[in-house]
GROMACS .gro file of C-alpha atoms in nm:
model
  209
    1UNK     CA    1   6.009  10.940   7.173
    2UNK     CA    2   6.170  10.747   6.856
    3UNK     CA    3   6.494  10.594   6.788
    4UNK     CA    4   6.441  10.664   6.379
    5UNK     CA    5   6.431  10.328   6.272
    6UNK     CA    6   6.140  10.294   6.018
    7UNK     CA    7   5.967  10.008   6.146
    8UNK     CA    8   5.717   9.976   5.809
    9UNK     CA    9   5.614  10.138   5.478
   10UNK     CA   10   5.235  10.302   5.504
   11UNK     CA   11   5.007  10.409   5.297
   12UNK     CA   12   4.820  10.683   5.245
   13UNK     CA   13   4.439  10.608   5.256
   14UNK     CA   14   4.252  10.889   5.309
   15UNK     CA   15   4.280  11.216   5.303
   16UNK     CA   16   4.013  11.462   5.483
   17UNK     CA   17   3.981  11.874   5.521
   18UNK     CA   18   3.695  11.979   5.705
   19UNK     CA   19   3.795  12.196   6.069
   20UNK     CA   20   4.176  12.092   6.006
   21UNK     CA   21   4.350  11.771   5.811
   22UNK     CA   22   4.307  11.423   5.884
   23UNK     CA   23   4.513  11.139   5.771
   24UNK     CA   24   4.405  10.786   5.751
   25UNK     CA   25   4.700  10.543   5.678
   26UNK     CA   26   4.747  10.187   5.677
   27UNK     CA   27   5.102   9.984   5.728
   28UNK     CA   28   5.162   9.740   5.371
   29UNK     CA   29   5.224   9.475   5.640
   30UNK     CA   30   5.087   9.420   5.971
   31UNK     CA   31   5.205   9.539   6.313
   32UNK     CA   32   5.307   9.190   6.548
   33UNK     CA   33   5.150   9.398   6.808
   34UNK     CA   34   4.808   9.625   6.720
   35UNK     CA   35   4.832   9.933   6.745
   36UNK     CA   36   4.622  10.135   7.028
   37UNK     CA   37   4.423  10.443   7.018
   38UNK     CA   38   4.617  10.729   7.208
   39UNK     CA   39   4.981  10.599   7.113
   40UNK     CA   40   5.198  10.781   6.921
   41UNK     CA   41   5.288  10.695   6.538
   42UNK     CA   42   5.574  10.882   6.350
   43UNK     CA   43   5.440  10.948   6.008
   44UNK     CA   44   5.718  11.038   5.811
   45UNK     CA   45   5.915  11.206   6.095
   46UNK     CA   46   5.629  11.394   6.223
   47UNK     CA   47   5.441  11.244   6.565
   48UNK     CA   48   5.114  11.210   6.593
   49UNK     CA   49   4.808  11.060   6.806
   50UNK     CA   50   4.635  10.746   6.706
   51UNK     CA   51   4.279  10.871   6.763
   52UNK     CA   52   4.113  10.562   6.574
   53UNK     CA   53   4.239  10.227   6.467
   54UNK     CA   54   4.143   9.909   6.293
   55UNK     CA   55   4.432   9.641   6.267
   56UNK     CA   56   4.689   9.854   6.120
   57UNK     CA   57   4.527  10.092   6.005
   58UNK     CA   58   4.438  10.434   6.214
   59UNK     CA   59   4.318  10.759   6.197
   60UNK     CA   60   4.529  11.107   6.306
   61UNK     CA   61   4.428  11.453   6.319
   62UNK     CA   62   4.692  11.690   6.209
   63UNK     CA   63   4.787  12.021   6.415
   64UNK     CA   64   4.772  12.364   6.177
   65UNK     CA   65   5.147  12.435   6.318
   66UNK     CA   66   5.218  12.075   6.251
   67UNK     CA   67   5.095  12.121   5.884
   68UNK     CA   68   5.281  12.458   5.842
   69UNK     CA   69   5.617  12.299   5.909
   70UNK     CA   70   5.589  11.945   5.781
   71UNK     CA   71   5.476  11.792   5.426
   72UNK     CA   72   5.191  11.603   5.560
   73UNK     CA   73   4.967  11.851   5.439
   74UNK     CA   74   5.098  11.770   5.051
   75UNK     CA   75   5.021  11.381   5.095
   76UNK     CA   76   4.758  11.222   4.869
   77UNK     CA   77   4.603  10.945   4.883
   78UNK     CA   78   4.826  10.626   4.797
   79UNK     CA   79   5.144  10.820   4.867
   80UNK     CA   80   5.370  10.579   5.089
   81UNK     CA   81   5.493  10.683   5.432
   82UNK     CA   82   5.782  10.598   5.666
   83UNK     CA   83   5.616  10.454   5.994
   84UNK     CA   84   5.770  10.400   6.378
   85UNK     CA   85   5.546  10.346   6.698
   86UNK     CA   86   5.676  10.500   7.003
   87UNK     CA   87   5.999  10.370   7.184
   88UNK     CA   88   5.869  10.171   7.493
   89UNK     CA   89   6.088  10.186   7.811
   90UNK     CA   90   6.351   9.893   7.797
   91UNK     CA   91   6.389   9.838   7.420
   92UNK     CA   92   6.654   9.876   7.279
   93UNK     CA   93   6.810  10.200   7.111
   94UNK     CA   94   6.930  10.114   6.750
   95UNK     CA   95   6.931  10.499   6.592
   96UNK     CA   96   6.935  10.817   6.800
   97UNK     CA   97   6.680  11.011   7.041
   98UNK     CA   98   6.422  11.145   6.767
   99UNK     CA   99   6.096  11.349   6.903
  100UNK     CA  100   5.919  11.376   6.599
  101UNK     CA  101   5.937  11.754   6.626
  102UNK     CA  102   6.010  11.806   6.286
  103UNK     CA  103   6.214  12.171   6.247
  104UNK     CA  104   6.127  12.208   5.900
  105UNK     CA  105   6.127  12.132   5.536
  106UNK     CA  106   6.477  12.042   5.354
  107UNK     CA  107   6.514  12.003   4.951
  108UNK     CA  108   6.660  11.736   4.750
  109UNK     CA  109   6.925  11.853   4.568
  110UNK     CA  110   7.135  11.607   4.474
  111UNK     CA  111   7.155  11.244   4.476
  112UNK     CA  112   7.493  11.113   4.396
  113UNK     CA  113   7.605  10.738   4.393
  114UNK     CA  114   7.852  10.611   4.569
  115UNK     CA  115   7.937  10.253   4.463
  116UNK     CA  116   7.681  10.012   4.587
  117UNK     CA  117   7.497  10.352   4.827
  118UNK     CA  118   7.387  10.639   4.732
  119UNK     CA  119   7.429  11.005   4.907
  120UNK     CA  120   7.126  11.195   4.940
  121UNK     CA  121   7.197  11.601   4.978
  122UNK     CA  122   6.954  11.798   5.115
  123UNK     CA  123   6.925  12.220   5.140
  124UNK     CA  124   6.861  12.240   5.476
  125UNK     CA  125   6.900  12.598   5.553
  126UNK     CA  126   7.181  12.784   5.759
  127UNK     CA  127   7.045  12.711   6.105
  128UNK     CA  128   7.011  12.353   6.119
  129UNK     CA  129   7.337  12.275   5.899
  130UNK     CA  130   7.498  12.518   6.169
  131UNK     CA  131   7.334  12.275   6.455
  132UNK     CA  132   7.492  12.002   6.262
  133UNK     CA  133   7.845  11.812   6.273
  134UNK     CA  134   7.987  11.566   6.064
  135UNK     CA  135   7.937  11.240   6.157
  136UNK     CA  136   7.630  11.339   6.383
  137UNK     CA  137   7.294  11.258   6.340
  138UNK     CA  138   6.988  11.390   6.141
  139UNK     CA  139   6.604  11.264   6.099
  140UNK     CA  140   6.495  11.269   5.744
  141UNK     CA  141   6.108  11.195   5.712
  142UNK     CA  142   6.142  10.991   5.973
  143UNK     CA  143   6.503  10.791   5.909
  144UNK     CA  144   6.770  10.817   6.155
  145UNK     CA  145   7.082  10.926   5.949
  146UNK     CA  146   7.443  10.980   5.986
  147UNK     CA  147   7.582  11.324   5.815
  148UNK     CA  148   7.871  11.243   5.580
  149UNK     CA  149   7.838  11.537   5.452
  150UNK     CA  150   7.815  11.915   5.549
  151UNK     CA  151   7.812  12.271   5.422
  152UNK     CA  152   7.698  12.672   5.510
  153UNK     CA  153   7.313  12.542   5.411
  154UNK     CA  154   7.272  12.180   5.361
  155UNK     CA  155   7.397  11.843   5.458
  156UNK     CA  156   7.424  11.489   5.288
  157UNK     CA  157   7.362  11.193   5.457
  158UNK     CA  158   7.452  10.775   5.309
  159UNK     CA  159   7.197  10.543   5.229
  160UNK     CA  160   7.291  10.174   5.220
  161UNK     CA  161   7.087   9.967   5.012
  162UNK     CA  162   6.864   9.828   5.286
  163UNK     CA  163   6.754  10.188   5.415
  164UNK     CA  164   6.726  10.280   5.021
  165UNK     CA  165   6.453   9.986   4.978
  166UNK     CA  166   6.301   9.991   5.318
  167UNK     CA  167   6.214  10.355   5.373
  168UNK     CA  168   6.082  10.621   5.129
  169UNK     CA  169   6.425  10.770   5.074
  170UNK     CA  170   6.517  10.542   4.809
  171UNK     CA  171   6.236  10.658   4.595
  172UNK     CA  172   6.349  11.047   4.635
  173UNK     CA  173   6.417  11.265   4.311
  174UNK     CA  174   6.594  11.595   4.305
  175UNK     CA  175   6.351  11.878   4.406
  176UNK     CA  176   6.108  11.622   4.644
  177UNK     CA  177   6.069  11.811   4.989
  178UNK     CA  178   6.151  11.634   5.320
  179UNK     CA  179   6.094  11.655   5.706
  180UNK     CA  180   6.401  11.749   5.926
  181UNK     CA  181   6.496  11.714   6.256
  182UNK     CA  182   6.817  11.818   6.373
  183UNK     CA  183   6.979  11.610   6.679
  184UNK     CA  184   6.806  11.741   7.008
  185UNK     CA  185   7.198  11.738   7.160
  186UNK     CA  186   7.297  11.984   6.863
  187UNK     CA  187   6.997  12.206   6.973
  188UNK     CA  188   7.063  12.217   7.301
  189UNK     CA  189   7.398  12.310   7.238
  190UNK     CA  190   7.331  12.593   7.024
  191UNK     CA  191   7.080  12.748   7.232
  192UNK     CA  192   7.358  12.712   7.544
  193UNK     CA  193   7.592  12.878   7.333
  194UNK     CA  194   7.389  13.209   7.305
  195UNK     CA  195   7.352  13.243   7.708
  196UNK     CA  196   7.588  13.464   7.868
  197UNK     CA  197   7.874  13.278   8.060
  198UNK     CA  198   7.870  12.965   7.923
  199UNK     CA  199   8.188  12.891   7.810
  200UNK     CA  200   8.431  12.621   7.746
  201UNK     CA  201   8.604  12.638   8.018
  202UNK     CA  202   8.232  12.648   8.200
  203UNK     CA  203   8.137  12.361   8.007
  204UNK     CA  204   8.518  12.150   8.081
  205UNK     CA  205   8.444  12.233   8.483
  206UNK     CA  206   8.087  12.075   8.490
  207UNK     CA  207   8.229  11.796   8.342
  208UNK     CA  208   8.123  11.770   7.951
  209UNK     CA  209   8.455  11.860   7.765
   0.00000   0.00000   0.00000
């Protein structure tokens, strides 16, 4: 589990296709605790398995299905990554519950400034914008977000100048592909809202309106 607070910038060091893709990326500045082999690493929104490290750099093997809905299959070497570890019991919080079960690829489609931020707007395609609310949350390639914006089939999310320099959003053009992951409460939701019976006044009884 991840809160979707990019801890640091990675790069890109290797990139390997023999029986299935394997990424080897380094973080520009070390982790104040090394990292372990079996923990889990969000590479730009996407978790995956440490299976060797060196200081802070490690080694990850990359699932077909994971490659098929993500863009870690289009990274080259010396591209830059957004990188969290794991959430440990006890520590605190700061974004929102983020699995790194990315739902699919969104678009850039515009990115329109807003004083000293910026708003980032992303196609995101009917069924996650319809899992969405304003003012919820979103994961994109990795970076918790608040939606500020919302429509039919795509959403648009604020960037303050810290998340612009600190993450690999800030270096996003119109067209550039992301990883999405809609709010796991949104999911839920939407998938309780197809069963039979469930209804508001179902929901208000059990205690959640």
């Amino acid at each position: 589990m991840f809160t979707g607070l990019v801890q640091r910038i990675g790069t890109v060091k290797r990139v390997s296709r023999g029986r299935g893709l394997v990424l080897e990326v380094a973080a520009d500045v070390a982790w104040p605790r090394p990292l372990e082999s079996g923990e889990s690493v969000a590479v730009n929104g996407v978790c995956l398995t440490v299976v060797r490290c060196d200081g802070s750099r490690f080694t990850a093997d990359v699932l077909r299905e994971t490659e098929s809905r993500t863009g870690l299959g289009e990274l080259v070497p010396g591209a830059k990554v957004n990188l969290e570890r794991a959430v440990r019991a006890g520590e605190a919080l700061g974004g929102h519950l983020v699995q790194g079960h990315v739902d699919g690829r969104g678009v850039v489609s515009a990115i329109l400034p807003k004083g000293r931020d910026v708003q980032l707007r992303v196609r995101c395609g009917r069924v996650l914008a319809a899992q969405s609310v304003l003012k919820g949350s979103v994961t994109i390639d990795g970076v918790s977000l608040t939606i500020s914006a919302l429509g039919d089939d795509w959403l648009g999310v604020d960037l303050i100048p810290t998340t612009a320099r600190e993450t690999t959003l800030g270096a996003k053009r119109v067209g550039d592909g992301v990883n999405l992951e809609g709010d796991i409460v949104g999911k839920y939701l939407a998938k309780g809202a197809a069963r039979p019976g469930l209804t508001e006044a179902a929901l208000a009884a059990a205690g959640f309106c």
